[in-house]
Amino acid sequence: MRFPIRVKLLGALAIDLLLMMILGVFAMHQMAVMNERAVFIERHTIPSLDTVGDMTAAINRYRARQLEFLIYTNNGDRARILDQMRVIETEMTGYVQAYRALVDSESERRQLNAVEAAWHEVVRANHERFIPAVRLVSDGSVQPFYSRMNPVYATLDREMNLLVQENQQQARASLDVVASSYATARTFILFDTAVAIIISAAIGLFLSARIARRLRRLAHASNRVAAGDFVGSINERTRDEIGDLARAFDQMLSSLRAQRAELEERNRALQESLSRQAQLMEEIVRGKQAEAEAERARAAAEAASQAKSAFLATMSHELRTPLNAILGYAQLLHLSKAVSEPHDAYLERILSSGRHLLTLISDVLDFARIEQGALELEYRQVAIAPLVEDVATMTLPLAQRNHNQVITHYPADIGTIETDDRRLRQVLINLLGNAAKFTERGTIQLNVVREQRHGIDGVRFDVIDTGIGIPRDKQDKLFKPFSQIDESVTRRYEGTGLGLALSKQIVLALGGTIDVESDFGVGSTFTVWLPTAPLAAADSTSLPPQPHLIGEPA
């Protein structure tokens, strides 16, 4: 059977590739196993242990409040301590719910239920037995505390320890799986590599020795022909490329001298022509492929962008409709006074959270409209002074929450600007809201002056705060959608990172610019410039800006 050298070499290469593929598949499998367990530890074990720590701290604070309730005999102090106990009970309920979302096994769920039951027993014993008993005793003795509450606390501590042991056992099991996978992968890689080296060396040595021996025979015959000895033949019997070459060599001996010069010349010309044709063909194919790939990538990017924008617009609208109903009913309940005093605060939280969520959904909807080129602008003459005072008053409660002052500066004859009133308010409220959020016990200023840029009359709005500031190496993230300076999981300040990006797009749509200057730890200044039609009023520089104090620190 004929086995060409090319087939032999490809067979040897195929064996090596097969071993490498087996090694790669096995290594990927083991890495997937190790990654799965590592992710389990990161997303389950660590958060679970953190939550258990929070629960333990809450239990200790609850126990301390009981001791204070026992020691203090003043009714006012006891009422305050009782309120603190109720706050801790609410916190503990939240910790249990947070841990329940991390439960990964039935045994862990049962143990969490046991901890929850033990905690409820502590709370029940506290309100039904301990507090009534303490109120009947006025000497402040601590003995009733240990005699009445220690057994239920002992049960709670035991269940908490069992829950911690369950988490530690899961962590140890995951680490054992990672260690076992690593050891197995290392052993298999070493074994597979050794086998590949041995097989490759054996095949290479065998083929190279046999091919070299046959080539030496051809070389010896060639030397004889070069010396003018055309007698004899190679007599190669193997049916492969070298055998064919030897037989052709024998046939050429009679005509080699007459045809060699012409053959070499034609062969050289042919090789050059084929090389040029191959290069030209490769360049044509590469050019066509590049054009096709670029066109496909462009079409895919446009389709993805349109689908994303359409999805954001549709979902934002669908979410806002039921949210408006929720806010409406909550407002009716609040205004009708149908809810008792302890639960009225919950309605306030529903309304506050709903309004915040409605604002976020509106921002997403506006951003989707901008991406689709469907942002509608309604231009009209807007009085600047009332607008400035209005937006400052609207953001005052948020500023006072962090004990800030809000101050506005503008000339008395600031006049009007022709723009979209609602969109300008949206930009200014967003900038003032950001300043209030990142500033504590400071000052927030909104300065407005007329300014001409590139021969165009306009109005400049400066929002200046004395807040935390922005590092210069992170300021490039400010106007990117869904991006924040602090993107870690434990960031202090909430937000979607969409407000500044949306504000920038609105300002650009209105024909203006938005810039920022900030120093870390000193404060930030956001500047919005919008064009306006020429006004007949006097030059704004003739009247100095007058400060308007909007709010004192709360």
mmCIF file with all atom_site columns, C-alpha atoms in Angstrom, residues 27-198:
data_model
loop_
_atom_site.group_PDB
_atom_site.id
_atom_site.type_symbol
_atom_site.label_atom_id
_atom_site.label_alt_id
_atom_site.label_comp_id
_atom_site.label_asym_id
_atom_site.label_entity_id
_atom_site.label_seq_id
_atom_site.pdbx_PDB_ins_code
_atom_site.Cartn_x
_atom_site.Cartn_y
_atom_site.Cartn_z
_atom_site.occupancy
_atom_site.B_iso_or_equiv
_atom_site.pdbx_formal_charge
_atom_site.auth_seq_id
_atom_site.auth_comp_id
_atom_site.auth_asym_id
_atom_site.auth_atom_id
_atom_site.pdbx_PDB_model_num
ATOM 1   C CA . ALA A 1 27  ? -7.979  21.094 31.600 1.00 0.00 ? 27  ALA A CA 1
ATOM 2   C CA . MET A 1 28  ? -10.981 23.247 30.665 1.00 0.00 ? 28  MET A CA 1
ATOM 3   C CA . HIS A 1 29  ? -13.277 20.858 32.508 1.00 0.00 ? 29  HIS A CA 1
ATOM 4   C CA . GLN A 1 30  ? -11.161 20.960 35.649 1.00 0.00 ? 30  GLN A CA 1
ATOM 5   C CA . MET A 1 31  ? -10.842 24.738 35.460 1.00 0.00 ? 31  MET A CA 1
ATOM 6   C CA . ALA A 1 32  ? -14.618 25.000 35.128 1.00 0.00 ? 32  ALA A CA 1
ATOM 7   C CA . VAL A 1 33  ? -15.054 22.860 38.253 1.00 0.00 ? 33  VAL A CA 1
ATOM 8   C CA . MET A 1 34  ? -12.571 24.981 40.219 1.00 0.00 ? 34  MET A CA 1
ATOM 9   C CA . ASN A 1 35  ? -14.149 28.219 38.972 1.00 0.00 ? 35  ASN A CA 1
ATOM 10  C CA . GLU A 1 36  ? -17.616 26.970 39.911 1.00 0.00 ? 36  GLU A CA 1
ATOM 11  C CA . ARG A 1 37  ? -16.568 26.276 43.485 1.00 0.00 ? 37  ARG A CA 1
ATOM 12  C CA . ALA A 1 38  ? -14.630 29.549 43.737 1.00 0.00 ? 38  ALA A CA 1
ATOM 13  C CA . VAL A 1 39  ? -17.708 31.468 42.559 1.00 0.00 ? 39  VAL A CA 1
ATOM 14  C CA . PHE A 1 40  ? -19.787 29.545 45.117 1.00 0.00 ? 40  PHE A CA 1
ATOM 15  C CA . ILE A 1 41  ? -17.442 30.656 47.907 1.00 0.00 ? 41  ILE A CA 1
ATOM 16  C CA . GLU A 1 42  ? -17.492 34.259 46.660 1.00 0.00 ? 42  GLU A CA 1
ATOM 17  C CA . ARG A 1 43  ? -21.251 34.561 46.115 1.00 0.00 ? 43  ARG A CA 1
ATOM 18  C CA . HIS A 1 44  ? -22.556 32.336 48.882 1.00 0.00 ? 44  HIS A CA 1
ATOM 19  C CA . THR A 1 45  ? -20.117 31.461 51.658 1.00 0.00 ? 45  THR A CA 1
ATOM 20  C CA . ILE A 1 46  ? -18.532 34.901 52.176 1.00 0.00 ? 46  ILE A CA 1
ATOM 21  C CA . PRO A 1 47  ? -21.845 36.868 52.046 1.00 0.00 ? 47  PRO A CA 1
ATOM 22  C CA . SER A 1 48  ? -23.429 34.226 54.310 1.00 0.00 ? 48  SER A CA 1
ATOM 23  C CA . LEU A 1 49  ? -20.686 34.578 56.926 1.00 0.00 ? 49  LEU A CA 1
ATOM 24  C CA . ASP A 1 50  ? -20.928 38.385 56.723 1.00 0.00 ? 50  ASP A CA 1
ATOM 25  C CA . THR A 1 51  ? -24.694 38.187 57.277 1.00 0.00 ? 51  THR A CA 1
ATOM 26  C CA . VAL A 1 52  ? -24.209 35.808 60.225 1.00 0.00 ? 52  VAL A CA 1
ATOM 27  C CA . GLY A 1 53  ? -21.770 38.337 61.683 1.00 0.00 ? 53  GLY A CA 1
ATOM 28  C CA . ASP A 1 54  ? -24.369 41.093 61.324 1.00 0.00 ? 54  ASP A CA 1
ATOM 29  C CA . MET A 1 55  ? -26.987 38.865 62.972 1.00 0.00 ? 55  MET A CA 1
ATOM 30  C CA . THR A 1 56  ? -24.633 38.077 65.882 1.00 0.00 ? 56  THR A CA 1
ATOM 31  C CA . ALA A 1 57  ? -23.879 41.785 66.366 1.00 0.00 ? 57  ALA A CA 1
ATOM 32  C CA . ALA A 1 58  ? -27.609 42.570 66.338 1.00 0.00 ? 58  ALA A CA 1
ATOM 33  C CA . ILE A 1 59  ? -28.276 39.849 68.965 1.00 0.00 ? 59  ILE A CA 1
ATOM 34  C CA . ASN A 1 60  ? -25.534 41.254 71.214 1.00 0.00 ? 60  ASN A CA 1
ATOM 35  C CA . ARG A 1 61  ? -26.936 44.791 70.889 1.00 0.00 ? 61  ARG A CA 1
ATOM 36  C CA . TYR A 1 62  ? -30.424 43.490 71.657 1.00 0.00 ? 62  TYR A CA 1
ATOM 37  C CA . ARG A 1 63  ? -29.094 41.764 74.777 1.00 0.00 ? 63  ARG A CA 1
ATOM 38  C CA . ALA A 1 64  ? -27.314 44.955 75.833 1.00 0.00 ? 64  ALA A CA 1
ATOM 39  C CA . ARG A 1 65  ? -30.538 46.964 75.401 1.00 0.00 ? 65  ARG A CA 1
ATOM 40  C CA . GLN A 1 66  ? -32.318 44.449 77.684 1.00 0.00 ? 66  GLN A CA 1
ATOM 41  C CA . LEU A 1 67  ? -29.667 44.957 80.327 1.00 0.00 ? 67  LEU A CA 1
ATOM 42  C CA . GLU A 1 68  ? -30.030 48.749 80.026 1.00 0.00 ? 68  GLU A CA 1
ATOM 43  C CA . PHE A 1 69  ? -33.814 48.380 80.295 1.00 0.00 ? 69  PHE A CA 1
ATOM 44  C CA . LEU A 1 70  ? -33.274 46.438 83.515 1.00 0.00 ? 70  LEU A CA 1
ATOM 45  C CA . ILE A 1 71  ? -30.788 48.907 84.982 1.00 0.00 ? 71  ILE A CA 1
ATOM 46  C CA . TYR A 1 72  ? -32.554 52.179 84.121 1.00 0.00 ? 72  TYR A CA 1
ATOM 47  C CA . THR A 1 73  ? -35.703 52.800 86.138 1.00 0.00 ? 73  THR A CA 1
ATOM 48  C CA . ASN A 1 74  ? -36.738 56.044 84.472 1.00 0.00 ? 74  ASN A CA 1
ATOM 49  C CA . ASN A 1 75  ? -39.800 55.588 82.238 1.00 0.00 ? 75  ASN A CA 1
ATOM 50  C CA . GLY A 1 76  ? -38.391 57.890 79.542 1.00 0.00 ? 76  GLY A CA 1
ATOM 51  C CA . ASP A 1 77  ? -35.138 55.929 79.322 1.00 0.00 ? 77  ASP A CA 1
ATOM 52  C CA . ARG A 1 78  ? -37.043 52.650 79.196 1.00 0.00 ? 78  ARG A CA 1
ATOM 53  C CA . ALA A 1 79  ? -39.277 53.931 76.383 1.00 0.00 ? 79  ALA A CA 1
ATOM 54  C CA . ARG A 1 80  ? -36.217 54.998 74.400 1.00 0.00 ? 80  ARG A CA 1
ATOM 55  C CA . ILE A 1 81  ? -34.518 51.604 74.969 1.00 0.00 ? 81  ILE A CA 1
ATOM 56  C CA . LEU A 1 82  ? -37.714 49.792 73.971 1.00 0.00 ? 82  LEU A CA 1
ATOM 57  C CA . ASP A 1 83  ? -37.749 51.746 70.668 1.00 0.00 ? 83  ASP A CA 1
ATOM 58  C CA . GLN A 1 84  ? -34.131 50.730 70.080 1.00 0.00 ? 84  GLN A CA 1
ATOM 59  C CA . MET A 1 85  ? -35.112 47.084 70.671 1.00 0.00 ? 85  MET A CA 1
ATOM 60  C CA . ARG A 1 86  ? -37.831 47.343 68.024 1.00 0.00 ? 86  ARG A CA 1
ATOM 61  C CA . VAL A 1 87  ? -35.312 48.813 65.556 1.00 0.00 ? 87  VAL A CA 1
ATOM 62  C CA . ILE A 1 88  ? -32.951 45.876 66.211 1.00 0.00 ? 88  ILE A CA 1
ATOM 63  C CA . GLU A 1 89  ? -35.863 43.451 65.711 1.00 0.00 ? 89  GLU A CA 1
ATOM 64  C CA . THR A 1 90  ? -36.521 45.031 62.301 1.00 0.00 ? 90  THR A CA 1
ATOM 65  C CA . GLU A 1 91  ? -32.814 44.827 61.424 1.00 0.00 ? 91  GLU A CA 1
ATOM 66  C CA . MET A 1 92  ? -32.726 41.168 62.437 1.00 0.00 ? 92  MET A CA 1
ATOM 67  C CA . THR A 1 93  ? -35.718 40.422 60.191 1.00 0.00 ? 93  THR A CA 1
ATOM 68  C CA . GLY A 1 94  ? -33.856 42.038 57.295 1.00 0.00 ? 94  GLY A CA 1
ATOM 69  C CA . TYR A 1 95  ? -30.717 39.993 57.985 1.00 0.00 ? 95  TYR A CA 1
ATOM 70  C CA . VAL A 1 96  ? -32.726 36.759 58.019 1.00 0.00 ? 96  VAL A CA 1
ATOM 71  C CA . GLN A 1 97  ? -34.381 37.643 54.698 1.00 0.00 ? 97  GLN A CA 1
ATOM 72  C CA . ALA A 1 98  ? -31.008 38.580 53.190 1.00 0.00 ? 98  ALA A CA 1
ATOM 73  C CA . TYR A 1 99  ? -29.513 35.278 54.323 1.00 0.00 ? 99  TYR A CA 1
ATOM 74  C CA . ARG A 1 100 ? -32.522 33.336 53.002 1.00 0.00 ? 100 ARG A CA 1
ATOM 75  C CA . ALA A 1 101 ? -31.693 34.549 49.490 1.00 0.00 ? 101 ALA A CA 1
ATOM 76  C CA . LEU A 1 102 ? -28.228 32.945 49.862 1.00 0.00 ? 102 LEU A CA 1
ATOM 77  C CA . VAL A 1 103 ? -29.432 29.501 51.054 1.00 0.00 ? 103 VAL A CA 1
ATOM 78  C CA . ASP A 1 104 ? -27.990 26.718 48.861 1.00 0.00 ? 104 ASP A CA 1
ATOM 79  C CA . SER A 1 105 ? -29.082 23.483 50.546 1.00 0.00 ? 105 SER A CA 1
ATOM 80  C CA . GLU A 1 106 ? -32.035 22.029 52.408 1.00 0.00 ? 106 GLU A CA 1
ATOM 81  C CA . SER A 1 107 ? -29.990 21.504 55.572 1.00 0.00 ? 107 SER A CA 1
ATOM 82  C CA . GLU A 1 108 ? -28.932 25.149 55.524 1.00 0.00 ? 108 GLU A CA 1
ATOM 83  C CA . ARG A 1 109 ? -32.558 26.232 55.040 1.00 0.00 ? 109 ARG A CA 1
ATOM 84  C CA . ARG A 1 110 ? -33.657 24.131 58.025 1.00 0.00 ? 110 ARG A CA 1
ATOM 85  C CA . GLN A 1 111 ? -30.884 25.589 60.156 1.00 0.00 ? 111 GLN A CA 1
ATOM 86  C CA . LEU A 1 112 ? -31.834 29.147 59.157 1.00 0.00 ? 112 LEU A CA 1
ATOM 87  C CA . ASN A 1 113 ? -35.455 28.384 60.070 1.00 0.00 ? 113 ASN A CA 1
ATOM 88  C CA . ALA A 1 114 ? -34.227 27.119 63.443 1.00 0.00 ? 114 ALA A CA 1
ATOM 89  C CA . VAL A 1 115 ? -32.272 30.359 64.012 1.00 0.00 ? 115 VAL A CA 1
ATOM 90  C CA . GLU A 1 116 ? -35.324 32.417 63.025 1.00 0.00 ? 116 GLU A CA 1
ATOM 91  C CA . ALA A 1 117 ? -37.561 30.427 65.387 1.00 0.00 ? 117 ALA A CA 1
ATOM 92  C CA . ALA A 1 118 ? -35.054 30.840 68.252 1.00 0.00 ? 118 ALA A CA 1
ATOM 93  C CA . TRP A 1 119 ? -34.906 34.606 67.592 1.00 0.00 ? 119 TRP A CA 1
ATOM 94  C CA . HIS A 1 120 ? -38.690 34.886 67.577 1.00 0.00 ? 120 HIS A CA 1
ATOM 95  C CA . GLU A 1 121 ? -38.720 33.032 70.906 1.00 0.00 ? 121 GLU A CA 1
ATOM 96  C CA . VAL A 1 122 ? -36.227 35.581 72.312 1.00 0.00 ? 122 VAL A CA 1
ATOM 97  C CA . VAL A 1 123 ? -38.404 38.480 71.102 1.00 0.00 ? 123 VAL A CA 1
ATOM 98  C CA . ARG A 1 124 ? -41.576 36.868 72.443 1.00 0.00 ? 124 ARG A CA 1
ATOM 99  C CA . ALA A 1 125 ? -39.978 36.155 75.827 1.00 0.00 ? 125 ALA A CA 1
ATOM 100 C CA . ASN A 1 126 ? -38.671 39.706 75.961 1.00 0.00 ? 126 ASN A CA 1
ATOM 101 C CA . HIS A 1 127 ? -42.052 41.368 75.342 1.00 0.00 ? 127 HIS A CA 1
ATOM 102 C CA . GLU A 1 128 ? -44.313 38.882 77.120 1.00 0.00 ? 128 GLU A CA 1
ATOM 103 C CA . ARG A 1 129 ? -42.257 37.943 80.180 1.00 0.00 ? 129 ARG A CA 1
ATOM 104 C CA . PHE A 1 130 ? -39.099 39.973 80.644 1.00 0.00 ? 130 PHE A CA 1
ATOM 105 C CA . ILE A 1 131 ? -40.328 43.561 80.087 1.00 0.00 ? 131 ILE A CA 1
ATOM 106 C CA . PRO A 1 132 ? -43.551 43.151 82.131 1.00 0.00 ? 132 PRO A CA 1
ATOM 107 C CA . ALA A 1 133 ? -41.571 41.513 84.953 1.00 0.00 ? 133 ALA A CA 1
ATOM 108 C CA . VAL A 1 134 ? -38.924 44.263 84.968 1.00 0.00 ? 134 VAL A CA 1
ATOM 109 C CA . ARG A 1 135 ? -41.543 46.995 85.094 1.00 0.00 ? 135 ARG A CA 1
ATOM 110 C CA . LEU A 1 136 ? -42.852 45.456 88.306 1.00 0.00 ? 136 LEU A CA 1
ATOM 111 C CA . VAL A 1 137 ? -39.399 45.629 89.917 1.00 0.00 ? 137 VAL A CA 1
ATOM 112 C CA . SER A 1 138 ? -37.840 49.011 90.678 1.00 0.00 ? 138 SER A CA 1
ATOM 113 C CA . ASP A 1 139 ? -34.582 48.007 92.389 1.00 0.00 ? 139 ASP A CA 1
ATOM 114 C CA . GLY A 1 140 ? -32.673 47.387 89.075 1.00 0.00 ? 140 GLY A CA 1
ATOM 115 C CA . SER A 1 141 ? -31.501 43.894 90.015 1.00 0.00 ? 141 SER A CA 1
ATOM 116 C CA . VAL A 1 142 ? -29.792 42.018 87.139 1.00 0.00 ? 142 VAL A CA 1
ATOM 117 C CA . GLN A 1 143 ? -30.632 38.563 88.478 1.00 0.00 ? 143 GLN A CA 1
ATOM 118 C CA . PRO A 1 144 ? -34.032 38.336 86.713 1.00 0.00 ? 144 PRO A CA 1
ATOM 119 C CA . PHE A 1 145 ? -32.282 39.031 83.381 1.00 0.00 ? 145 PHE A CA 1
ATOM 120 C CA . TYR A 1 146 ? -30.040 35.960 83.595 1.00 0.00 ? 146 TYR A CA 1
ATOM 121 C CA . SER A 1 147 ? -32.645 33.704 85.197 1.00 0.00 ? 147 SER A CA 1
ATOM 122 C CA . ARG A 1 148 ? -35.426 34.459 82.674 1.00 0.00 ? 148 ARG A CA 1
ATOM 123 C CA . MET A 1 149 ? -33.599 35.128 79.376 1.00 0.00 ? 149 MET A CA 1
ATOM 124 C CA . ASN A 1 150 ? -30.436 33.006 79.514 1.00 0.00 ? 150 ASN A CA 1
ATOM 125 C CA . PRO A 1 151 ? -32.134 29.734 78.410 1.00 0.00 ? 151 PRO A CA 1
ATOM 126 C CA . VAL A 1 152 ? -33.673 31.249 75.266 1.00 0.00 ? 152 VAL A CA 1
ATOM 127 C CA . TYR A 1 153 ? -30.421 33.083 74.442 1.00 0.00 ? 153 TYR A CA 1
ATOM 128 C CA . ALA A 1 154 ? -28.535 29.807 74.909 1.00 0.00 ? 154 ALA A CA 1
ATOM 129 C CA . THR A 1 155 ? -30.849 28.162 72.350 1.00 0.00 ? 155 THR A CA 1
ATOM 130 C CA . LEU A 1 156 ? -30.344 31.053 69.925 1.00 0.00 ? 156 LEU A CA 1
ATOM 131 C CA . ASP A 1 157 ? -26.545 30.946 70.353 1.00 0.00 ? 157 ASP A CA 1
ATOM 132 C CA . ARG A 1 158 ? -26.537 27.190 69.736 1.00 0.00 ? 158 ARG A CA 1
ATOM 133 C CA . GLU A 1 159 ? -28.571 27.532 66.517 1.00 0.00 ? 159 GLU A CA 1
ATOM 134 C CA . MET A 1 160 ? -26.336 30.400 65.331 1.00 0.00 ? 160 MET A CA 1
ATOM 135 C CA . ASN A 1 161 ? -23.229 28.258 65.932 1.00 0.00 ? 161 ASN A CA 1
ATOM 136 C CA . LEU A 1 162 ? -24.790 25.396 63.952 1.00 0.00 ? 162 LEU A CA 1
ATOM 137 C CA . LEU A 1 163 ? -25.537 27.818 61.089 1.00 0.00 ? 163 LEU A CA 1
ATOM 138 C CA . VAL A 1 164 ? -21.906 29.002 61.080 1.00 0.00 ? 164 VAL A CA 1
ATOM 139 C CA . GLN A 1 165 ? -20.735 25.375 61.084 1.00 0.00 ? 165 GLN A CA 1
ATOM 140 C CA . GLU A 1 166 ? -22.993 24.675 58.077 1.00 0.00 ? 166 GLU A CA 1
ATOM 141 C CA . ASN A 1 167 ? -21.370 27.553 56.175 1.00 0.00 ? 167 ASN A CA 1
ATOM 142 C CA . GLN A 1 168 ? -17.880 26.449 57.142 1.00 0.00 ? 168 GLN A CA 1
ATOM 143 C CA . GLN A 1 169 ? -18.632 22.884 56.074 1.00 0.00 ? 169 GLN A CA 1
ATOM 144 C CA . GLN A 1 170 ? -19.808 24.092 52.636 1.00 0.00 ? 170 GLN A CA 1
ATOM 145 C CA . ALA A 1 171 ? -16.669 26.237 52.299 1.00 0.00 ? 171 ALA A CA 1
ATOM 146 C CA . ARG A 1 172 ? -14.423 23.297 53.228 1.00 0.00 ? 172 ARG A CA 1
ATOM 147 C CA . ALA A 1 173 ? -16.236 21.048 50.743 1.00 0.00 ? 173 ALA A CA 1
ATOM 148 C CA . SER A 1 174 ? -15.725 23.625 47.985 1.00 0.00 ? 174 SER A CA 1
ATOM 149 C CA . LEU A 1 175 ? -12.036 23.983 48.832 1.00 0.00 ? 175 LEU A CA 1
ATOM 150 C CA . ASP A 1 176 ? -11.644 20.199 48.788 1.00 0.00 ? 176 ASP A CA 1
ATOM 151 C CA . VAL A 1 177 ? -13.211 20.072 45.313 1.00 0.00 ? 177 VAL A CA 1
ATOM 152 C CA . VAL A 1 178 ? -10.834 22.810 44.092 1.00 0.00 ? 178 VAL A CA 1
ATOM 153 C CA . ALA A 1 179 ? -7.792  21.032 45.554 1.00 0.00 ? 179 ALA A CA 1
ATOM 154 C CA . SER A 1 180 ? -8.851  17.676 44.100 1.00 0.00 ? 180 SER A CA 1
ATOM 155 C CA . SER A 1 181 ? -9.481  19.186 40.657 1.00 0.00 ? 181 SER A CA 1
ATOM 156 C CA . TYR A 1 182 ? -6.111  20.913 40.738 1.00 0.00 ? 182 TYR A CA 1
ATOM 157 C CA . ALA A 1 183 ? -4.265  17.720 41.695 1.00 0.00 ? 183 ALA A CA 1
ATOM 158 C CA . THR A 1 184 ? -6.082  15.676 39.032 1.00 0.00 ? 184 THR A CA 1
ATOM 159 C CA . ALA A 1 185 ? -5.429  18.285 36.341 1.00 0.00 ? 185 ALA A CA 1
ATOM 160 C CA . ARG A 1 186 ? -1.744  18.524 37.236 1.00 0.00 ? 186 ARG A CA 1
ATOM 161 C CA . THR A 1 187 ? -1.304  14.730 37.129 1.00 0.00 ? 187 THR A CA 1
ATOM 162 C CA . PHE A 1 188 ? -3.141  14.386 33.829 1.00 0.00 ? 188 PHE A CA 1
ATOM 163 C CA . ILE A 1 189 ? -1.213  17.275 32.229 1.00 0.00 ? 189 ILE A CA 1
ATOM 164 C CA . LEU A 1 190 ? 2.122   15.768 33.251 1.00 0.00 ? 190 LEU A CA 1
ATOM 165 C CA . PHE A 1 191 ? 1.087   12.319 31.977 1.00 0.00 ? 191 PHE A CA 1
ATOM 166 C CA . ASP A 1 192 ? -0.344  13.629 28.697 1.00 0.00 ? 192 ASP A CA 1
ATOM 167 C CA . THR A 1 193 ? 2.725   15.803 28.089 1.00 0.00 ? 193 THR A CA 1
ATOM 168 C CA . ALA A 1 194 ? 5.084   12.897 28.735 1.00 0.00 ? 194 ALA A CA 1
ATOM 169 C CA . VAL A 1 195 ? 3.128   10.604 26.373 1.00 0.00 ? 195 VAL A CA 1
ATOM 170 C CA . ALA A 1 196 ? 3.071   13.290 23.661 1.00 0.00 ? 196 ALA A CA 1
ATOM 171 C CA . ILE A 1 197 ? 6.838   13.809 23.973 1.00 0.00 ? 197 ILE A CA 1
ATOM 172 C CA . ILE A 1 198 ? 7.579   10.066 23.834 1.00 0.00 ? 198 ILE A CA 1
#
